[in-house]
Each structure stands twice: as C-alpha cells, then as structure tokens.
PDB file of C-alpha atoms in Angstrom:
ATOM      1  CA  MET A   1     -44.526 267.253 149.969  1.00 73.00           C
ATOM      2  CA  GLN A   2     -48.168 266.279 150.351  1.00 78.00           C
ATOM      3  CA  VAL A   3     -50.061 266.499 153.644  1.00 83.00           C
ATOM      4  CA  ARG A   4     -53.746 265.618 153.731  1.00 80.00           C
ATOM      5  CA  ALA A   5     -54.172 266.288 150.005  1.00 80.00           C
ATOM      6  CA  ILE A   6     -52.407 269.666 150.286  1.00 84.00           C
ATOM      7  CA  ASN A   7     -49.142 270.079 148.408  1.00 82.00           C
ATOM      8  CA  PHE A   8     -46.176 272.056 149.754  1.00 82.00           C
ATOM      9  CA  LYS A   9     -43.320 273.016 147.464  1.00 79.00           C
ATOM     10  CA  ILE A  10     -40.138 272.706 149.487  1.00 77.00           C
ATOM     11  CA  ILE A  11     -36.509 273.126 148.526  1.00 74.00           C
ATOM     12  CA  HIS A  12     -34.727 269.794 148.765  1.00 70.00           C
ATOM     13  CA  GLY A  13     -32.126 271.187 151.163  1.00 74.00           C
ATOM     14  CA  LYS A  14     -34.803 272.034 153.746  1.00 77.00           C
ATOM     15  CA  LEU A  15     -35.597 268.341 154.111  1.00 78.00           C
ATOM     16  CA  LEU A  16     -32.081 266.971 154.462  1.00 80.00           C
ATOM     17  CA  ASP A  17     -32.038 267.275 158.264  1.00 82.00           C
ATOM     18  CA  PHE A  18     -35.246 265.225 158.572  1.00 85.00           C
ATOM     19  CA  ASN A  19     -33.708 261.764 158.564  1.00 81.00           C
ATOM     20  CA  ASP A  20     -36.995 259.882 158.265  1.00 82.00           C
ATOM     21  CA  ILE A  21     -38.135 262.035 155.342  1.00 77.00           C
ATOM     22  CA  VAL A  22     -34.822 261.625 153.532  1.00 73.00           C
ATOM     23  CA  GLU A  23     -35.354 257.871 153.621  1.00 78.00           C
ATOM     24  CA  GLU A  24     -38.564 258.362 151.642  1.00 71.00           C
ATOM     25  CA  LEU A  25     -36.888 260.450 148.957  1.00 68.00           C
ATOM     26  CA  PRO A  26     -35.612 258.891 145.760  1.00 65.00           C
ATOM     27  CA  GLN A  27     -31.889 259.045 145.114  1.00 65.00           C
ATOM     28  CA  GLN A  28     -32.414 261.690 142.446  1.00 60.00           C
ATOM     29  CA  PRO A  29     -35.451 263.783 143.469  1.00 61.00           C
ATOM     30  CA  THR A  30     -36.955 266.097 140.885  1.00 58.00           C
ATOM     31  CA  VAL A  31     -39.345 269.030 141.026  1.00 58.00           C
ATOM     32  CA  SER A  32     -42.183 266.566 140.543  1.00 60.00           C
ATOM     33  CA  THR A  33     -41.173 264.289 143.432  1.00 62.00           C
ATOM     34  CA  VAL A  34     -43.968 264.002 146.004  1.00 68.00           C
ATOM     35  CA  VAL A  35     -43.543 262.683 149.534  1.00 70.00           C
ATOM     36  CA  GLU A  36     -46.672 262.022 151.547  1.00 77.00           C
ATOM     37  CA  LEU A  37     -46.468 262.814 155.257  1.00 80.00           C
ATOM     38  CA  ALA A  38     -48.800 261.677 158.007  1.00 81.00           C
ATOM     39  CA  ALA A  39     -48.973 265.024 159.762  1.00 87.00           C
ATOM     40  CA  GLU A  40     -51.235 267.984 160.409  1.00 89.00           C
ATOM     41  CA  VAL A  41     -51.260 270.825 157.907  1.00 92.00           C
ATOM     42  CA  ASP A  42     -50.791 273.483 160.601  1.00 93.00           C
ATOM     43  CA  ASP A  43     -47.778 271.640 161.988  1.00 93.00           C
ATOM     44  CA  VAL A  44     -46.144 271.602 158.568  1.00 91.00           C
ATOM     45  CA  ARG A  45     -46.905 275.278 157.950  1.00 92.00           C
ATOM     46  CA  ASN A  46     -45.561 276.333 161.324  1.00 93.00           C
ATOM     47  CA  THR A  47     -42.448 274.229 160.853  1.00 93.00           C
ATOM     48  CA  LEU A  48     -41.769 275.809 157.478  1.00 91.00           C
ATOM     49  CA  ARG A  49     -42.081 279.253 159.094  1.00 91.00           C
ATOM     50  CA  ILE A  50     -39.439 278.223 161.606  1.00 92.00           C
ATOM     51  CA  LEU A  51     -37.139 276.816 158.927  1.00 90.00           C
ATOM     52  CA  ARG A  52     -37.400 280.023 156.887  1.00 87.00           C
ATOM     53  CA  SER A  53     -36.505 282.210 159.877  1.00 86.00           C
ATOM     54  CA  ASP A  54     -33.009 283.145 160.999  1.00 81.00           C
ATOM     55  CA  PRO A  55     -32.357 282.784 164.763  1.00 76.00           C
ATOM     56  CA  ARG A  56     -29.298 285.013 164.417  1.00 76.00           C
ATOM     57  CA  ASN A  57     -31.626 287.929 163.651  1.00 73.00           C
ATOM     58  CA  CYS A  58     -33.777 287.212 166.730  1.00 74.00           C
ATOM     59  CA  GLU A  59     -36.620 286.114 164.452  1.00 72.00           C
ATOM     60  CA  ASP A  60     -37.353 283.214 166.810  1.00 77.00           C
ATOM     61  CA  GLU A  61     -38.836 285.713 169.246  1.00 79.00           C
ATOM     62  CA  ASN A  62     -41.780 286.183 166.864  1.00 83.00           C
ATOM     63  CA  PHE A  63     -43.057 282.629 167.372  1.00 92.00           C
ATOM     64  CA  ASP A  64     -45.353 281.500 170.171  1.00 93.00           C
ATOM     65  CA  ALA A  65     -45.376 278.215 172.086  1.00 94.00           C
ATOM     66  CA  PHE A  66     -47.920 276.691 169.694  1.00 95.00           C
ATOM     67  CA  THR A  67     -45.613 277.285 166.721  1.00 95.00           C
ATOM     68  CA  TRP A  68     -42.673 275.742 168.552  1.00 96.00           C
ATOM     69  CA  ARG A  69     -44.843 272.788 169.519  1.00 96.00           C
ATOM     70  CA  SER A  70     -45.508 272.162 165.831  1.00 96.00           C
ATOM     71  CA  GLY A  71     -41.811 272.341 165.037  1.00 95.00           C
ATOM     72  CA  LEU A  72     -40.978 270.050 167.927  1.00 96.00           C
ATOM     73  CA  TRP A  73     -43.584 267.528 166.814  1.00 96.00           C
ATOM     74  CA  MET A  74     -42.224 267.488 163.259  1.00 93.00           C
ATOM     75  CA  ALA A  75     -38.622 267.302 164.456  1.00 94.00           C
ATOM     76  CA  THR A  76     -39.410 264.416 166.795  1.00 95.00           C
ATOM     77  CA  ARG A  77     -41.676 262.513 164.418  1.00 92.00           C
ATOM     78  CA  PHE A  78     -39.369 262.754 161.407  1.00 91.00           C
ATOM     79  CA  SER A  79     -36.036 262.717 163.263  1.00 91.00           C
ATOM     80  CA  ASN A  80     -34.491 266.167 162.950  1.00 92.00           C
ATOM     81  CA  PRO A  81     -32.205 266.556 166.010  1.00 94.00           C
ATOM     82  CA  ILE A  82     -31.077 270.065 165.062  1.00 93.00           C
ATOM     83  CA  LEU A  83     -34.611 271.433 164.782  1.00 94.00           C
ATOM     84  CA  ARG A  84     -35.672 269.562 167.916  1.00 96.00           C
ATOM     85  CA  ALA A  85     -32.894 271.184 169.958  1.00 95.00           C
ATOM     86  CA  ARG A  86     -33.797 274.609 168.552  1.00 94.00           C
ATOM     87  CA  CYS A  87     -37.481 274.183 169.419  1.00 95.00           C
ATOM     88  CA  ILE A  88     -36.744 272.992 172.954  1.00 96.00           C
ATOM     89  CA  HIS A  89     -34.345 275.884 173.530  1.00 94.00           C
ATOM     90  CA  SER A  90     -36.925 278.385 172.278  1.00 93.00           C
ATOM     91  CA  LEU A  91     -39.725 276.868 174.374  1.00 95.00           C
ATOM     92  CA  GLU A  92     -37.601 277.435 177.476  1.00 92.00           C
ATOM     93  CA  LYS A  93     -37.889 281.176 176.792  1.00 91.00           C
ATOM     94  CA  GLN A  94     -41.694 281.104 176.614  1.00 90.00           C
ATOM     95  CA  ASN A  95     -42.383 281.355 180.387  1.00 88.00           C
ATOM     96  CA  LEU A  96     -44.364 278.133 180.339  1.00 91.00           C
ATOM     97  CA  ARG A  97     -46.562 277.152 183.270  1.00 88.00           C
ATOM     98  CA  ALA A  98     -45.783 274.058 185.315  1.00 87.00           C
ATOM     99  CA  ASP A  99     -48.512 272.032 183.596  1.00 87.00           C
ATOM    100  CA  GLN A 100     -47.184 273.063 180.167  1.00 91.00           C
ATOM    101  CA  TYR A 101     -43.647 272.047 181.088  1.00 92.00           C
ATOM    102  CA  LEU A 102     -45.051 268.725 182.271  1.00 90.00           C
ATOM    103  CA  TRP A 103     -46.991 268.174 179.050  1.00 92.00           C
ATOM    104  CA  PHE A 104     -44.015 268.886 176.781  1.00 94.00           C
ATOM    105  CA  TYR A 105     -41.726 266.820 178.999  1.00 93.00           C
ATOM    106  CA  ARG A 106     -43.899 263.724 178.730  1.00 90.00           C
ATOM    107  CA  GLU A 107     -45.223 264.221 175.198  1.00 92.00           C
ATOM    108  CA  PHE A 108     -41.789 264.672 173.633  1.00 95.00           C
ATOM    109  CA  ASP A 109     -39.594 262.875 176.186  1.00 93.00           C
ATOM    110  CA  ILE A 110     -37.482 265.947 176.981  1.00 94.00           C
ATOM    111  CA  THR A 111     -35.281 264.302 179.596  1.00 91.00           C
ATOM    112  CA  ASP A 112     -33.308 267.505 180.232  1.00 93.00           C
ATOM    113  CA  TRP A 113     -36.480 269.047 181.658  1.00 93.00           C
ATOM    114  CA  ALA A 114     -36.916 266.424 184.389  1.00 89.00           C
ATOM    115  CA  ASP A 115     -35.333 268.519 187.151  1.00 89.00           C
ATOM    116  CA  LYS A 116     -37.189 271.649 186.002  1.00 90.00           C
ATOM    117  CA  VAL A 117     -40.540 269.840 186.035  1.00 89.00           C
ATOM    118  CA  VAL A 118     -39.938 268.383 189.496  1.00 88.00           C
ATOM    119  CA  ASP A 119     -38.847 271.798 190.783  1.00 87.00           C
ATOM    120  CA  LEU A 120     -41.978 273.550 189.465  1.00 86.00           C
ATOM    121  CA  LEU A 121     -44.402 270.880 190.661  1.00 85.00           C
ATOM    122  CA  SER A 122     -42.766 270.613 194.079  1.00 85.00           C
ATOM    123  CA  ALA A 123     -43.264 274.242 195.091  1.00 81.00           C
ATOM    124  CA  PRO A 124     -45.161 274.188 198.428  1.00 69.00           C
ATOM    125  CA  SER A 125     -46.993 277.383 197.447  1.00 72.00           C
ATOM    126  CA  THR A 126     -48.797 275.650 194.563  1.00 75.00           C
ATOM    127  CA  SER A 127     -51.426 272.920 194.630  1.00 77.00           C
ATOM    128  CA  LEU A 128     -51.300 270.028 192.204  1.00 80.00           C
ATOM    129  CA  THR A 129     -54.281 269.732 189.880  1.00 81.00           C
ATOM    130  CA  ILE A 130     -55.976 266.446 189.011  1.00 83.00           C
ATOM    131  CA  ASP A 131     -54.705 266.728 185.428  1.00 82.00           C
ATOM    132  CA  GLU A 132     -51.139 267.267 186.607  1.00 82.00           C
ATOM    133  CA  ILE A 133     -51.338 264.245 188.898  1.00 82.00           C
ATOM    134  CA  ASN A 134     -52.758 262.085 186.105  1.00 81.00           C
ATOM    135  CA  ASN A 135     -50.170 263.301 183.595  1.00 80.00           C
ATOM    136  CA  MET A 136     -47.200 262.742 185.870  1.00 80.00           C
ATOM    137  CA  GLY A 137     -47.391 258.985 186.074  1.00 77.00           C
ATOM    138  CA  THR A 138     -46.509 256.992 189.182  1.00 78.00           C
ATOM    139  CA  ASP A 139     -42.719 257.354 189.009  1.00 81.00           C
ATOM    140  CA  LEU A 140     -42.648 261.123 188.579  1.00 82.00           C
ATOM    141  CA  LEU A 141     -45.494 261.579 191.069  1.00 79.00           C
ATOM    142  CA  ALA A 142     -43.526 259.670 193.707  1.00 81.00           C
ATOM    143  CA  VAL A 143     -40.507 261.934 193.163  1.00 82.00           C
ATOM    144  CA  VAL A 144     -42.643 265.082 193.357  1.00 82.00           C
ATOM    145  CA  ILE A 145     -44.374 263.933 196.559  1.00 83.00           C
ATOM    146  CA  VAL A 146     -41.044 263.230 198.264  1.00 80.00           C
ATOM    147  CA  GLU A 147     -39.661 266.580 197.104  1.00 76.00           C
ATOM    148  CA  ARG A 148     -42.760 268.473 198.277  1.00 79.00           C
ATOM    149  CA  GLU A 149     -42.622 266.786 201.682  1.00 79.00           C
ATOM    150  CA  GLY A 150     -38.956 267.710 201.993  1.00 75.00           C
ATOM    151  CA  ARG A 151     -39.623 271.332 201.111  1.00 71.00           C
ATOM    152  CA  LEU A 152     -42.575 271.522 203.494  1.00 72.00           C
ATOM    153  CA  LYS A 153     -40.372 270.223 206.314  1.00 75.00           C
ATOM    154  CA  GLU A 154     -37.700 272.774 205.439  1.00 72.00           C
ATOM    155  CA  GLU A 155     -40.307 275.551 205.395  1.00 74.00           C
ATOM    156  CA  ALA A 156     -41.720 274.401 208.736  1.00 71.00           C
ATOM    157  CA  GLN A 157     -38.217 274.344 210.224  1.00 77.00           C
ATOM    158  CA  ARG A 158     -37.503 277.798 208.827  1.00 77.00           C
ATOM    159  CA  LEU A 159     -40.711 279.176 210.348  1.00 79.00           C
ATOM    160  CA  LYS A 160     -39.903 277.485 213.643  1.00 79.00           C
ATOM    161  CA  GLU A 161     -36.449 279.042 213.700  1.00 80.00           C
ATOM    162  CA  ALA A 162     -37.895 282.420 212.719  1.00 84.00           C
ATOM    163  CA  GLY A 163     -40.450 282.124 215.527  1.00 83.00           C
ATOM    164  CA  GLN A 164     -37.721 281.235 218.013  1.00 83.00           C
ATOM    165  CA  GLN A 165     -35.670 284.195 216.848  1.00 84.00           C
ATOM    166  CA  LEU A 166     -38.648 286.528 217.285  1.00 86.00           C
ATOM    167  CA  LYS A 167     -39.221 285.087 220.745  1.00 85.00           C
ATOM    168  CA  GLU A 168     -35.602 285.721 221.710  1.00 83.00           C
ATOM    169  CA  GLU A 169     -35.716 289.224 220.260  1.00 86.00           C
ATOM    170  CA  GLY A 170     -38.930 289.860 222.193  1.00 87.00           C
ATOM    171  CA  GLN A 171     -37.275 288.705 225.412  1.00 87.00           C
ATOM    172  CA  GLN A 172     -34.279 290.931 224.720  1.00 88.00           C
ATOM    173  CA  LEU A 173     -36.601 293.871 224.094  1.00 87.00           C
ATOM    174  CA  LYS A 174     -38.431 293.155 227.328  1.00 88.00           C
ATOM    175  CA  GLU A 175     -35.168 293.043 229.269  1.00 86.00           C
ATOM    176  CA  GLU A 176     -33.966 296.246 227.620  1.00 86.00           C
ATOM    177  CA  THR A 177     -37.248 297.970 228.484  1.00 86.00           C
ATOM    178  CA  GLN A 178     -36.894 296.873 232.108  1.00 86.00           C
ATOM    179  CA  ARG A 179     -33.295 298.102 232.201  1.00 84.00           C
ATOM    180  CA  LEU A 180     -34.298 301.512 230.822  1.00 82.00           C
ATOM    181  CA  LYS A 181     -37.114 301.702 233.338  1.00 87.00           C
ATOM    182  CA  GLU A 182     -34.733 300.999 236.212  1.00 83.00           C
ATOM    183  CA  GLU A 183     -32.189 303.467 234.834  1.00 83.00           C
ATOM    184  CA  THR A 184     -34.867 306.149 234.580  1.00 84.00           C
ATOM    185  CA  GLN A 185     -35.917 305.541 238.177  1.00 83.00           C
ATOM    186  CA  ARG A 186     -32.300 305.746 239.344  1.00 80.00           C
ATOM    187  CA  LEU A 187     -31.818 309.077 237.605  1.00 81.00           C
ATOM    188  CA  ARG A 188     -34.985 310.396 239.176  1.00 80.00           C
ATOM    189  CA  ASN A 189     -33.739 309.374 242.615  1.00 81.00           C
ATOM    190  CA  GLU A 190     -30.379 311.058 242.055  1.00 77.00           C
ATOM    191  CA  LEU A 191     -32.115 314.217 240.833  1.00 80.00           C
ATOM    192  CA  GLU A 192     -34.263 314.266 243.934  1.00 78.00           C
ATOM    193  CA  MET A 193     -31.187 314.007 246.148  1.00 80.00           C
ATOM    194  CA  LEU A 194     -29.534 316.961 244.394  1.00 78.00           C
ATOM    195  CA  ARG A 195     -32.409 319.325 245.097  1.00 72.00           C
ATOM    196  CA  PRO A 196     -31.789 321.785 248.075  1.00 67.00           C
ATOM    197  CA  ALA A 197     -33.485 320.815 251.297  1.00 58.00           C
ATOM    198  CA  LYS A 198     -36.608 322.799 252.023  1.00 54.00           C
ATOM    199  CA  ARG A 199     -36.153 325.369 254.735  1.00 51.00           C
ATOM    200  CA  LEU A 200     -38.481 325.279 257.609  1.00 51.00           C
ATOM    201  CA  ARG A 201     -40.341 328.551 257.982  1.00 53.00           C
ATOM    202  CA  THR A 202     -41.135 329.786 261.471  1.00 54.00           C
ATOM    203  CA  ARG A 203     -43.898 332.154 262.276  1.00 55.00           C
ATOM    204  CA  ARG A 204     -43.038 335.503 263.787  1.00 54.00           C
ATOM    205  CA  THR A 205     -44.350 335.928 267.218  1.00 50.00           C
TER     206      THR A 205
END
C-alpha cells in the first residue's frame, strides 16, 4: 500500500474488511501489488497499530484519542464497519470533552452520539463557546437551546421549592422556639409557686 510516496507492506487479510480498498485490489494480488491511498501517513500508521493490537488483552487502553481518530477516519473513508464500531466504542472510554464529542459526532456522523452531545451541551452549569455554536449547525443548536431552557426552568423550580421548604422550616423553628420559651416561663412560674412563703419577722420590743 502506498501513501504519499511511502510504501507499507500489509498482509492481504488485514485489508479485507476495508470494502473500498478491496475494490481496488486485483483478483489475485501478489507481494508486488501496490494500492495507492489518498490518506495521511500518520493515519495509516495509527490504524495499523490498532489492527495489530488485540482488544481481548486490553491493548486498546494503550491508545489515545488521536490514534482512535486516525482509525475512525480510515474506517469511515474506506468503509470498514467493524473497525469503525471498535474506534467509536474506544473513544467513548476516553473521557472526551463536550466540544470533542461534538466534533467527532459531526465529522464522522456518529448518530448514536446525538443524545450524548445534546446532554453535554445542555448542562446549565456550562457556557457554550463560539466554536461550539458554529460547529453545531442550526438544527442541533435549536435542540440544545430548547433543552437548556428546559433545564434552567427545572433548576429554577427546584431552587424555588427548596427556598419554600427552607422558609417553612424556618417558620417551624420559630414556632418551636416560641413554644420552648413559653414552656420555660411556665416552669419558672410553677417553681416560684412551690417555694415556701417568706415569714414575716417581727422586732422584739
């Protein structure tokens, strides 16, 4: 396989899942068969690293998001559904930021990430950046705005209910304090009544 004048020796079986590459292969490929790919060298190298690894031995954990991006690009560009699914699954374990999820979602049309992207971008605690707004497109932006407004209303209602609860608890505390104050005064009065009456002393004449 030749990419930008660089040759890669690849076992024929490694290419069989790339449907678009298989179409370029002759019916009887030989060791001298060369297929030219319009791709980046780093993407090919990273993809070959992925293909040589064994996910059953947890080797996928050694790759970063950039490596999986390369594999996903190759899988999408040259139609390898198995590798594409593997790359997407592994990217989900990378703790991507909201803007990274958005980029992958739009760049590679990962429809299964739609709900995840909306959820991350709709968090009231985060502010949308200009790049995120521009990358969303009008349809997704409209969904995110509606979702954010809904969550803000829910948060406002929750705070309102929490404030009302605190107000009620404060009133109950005030009433309880008043009751204890009255009870204390009553006990003092009863204690005063139980004391022996003072005897009047008369002077001796």
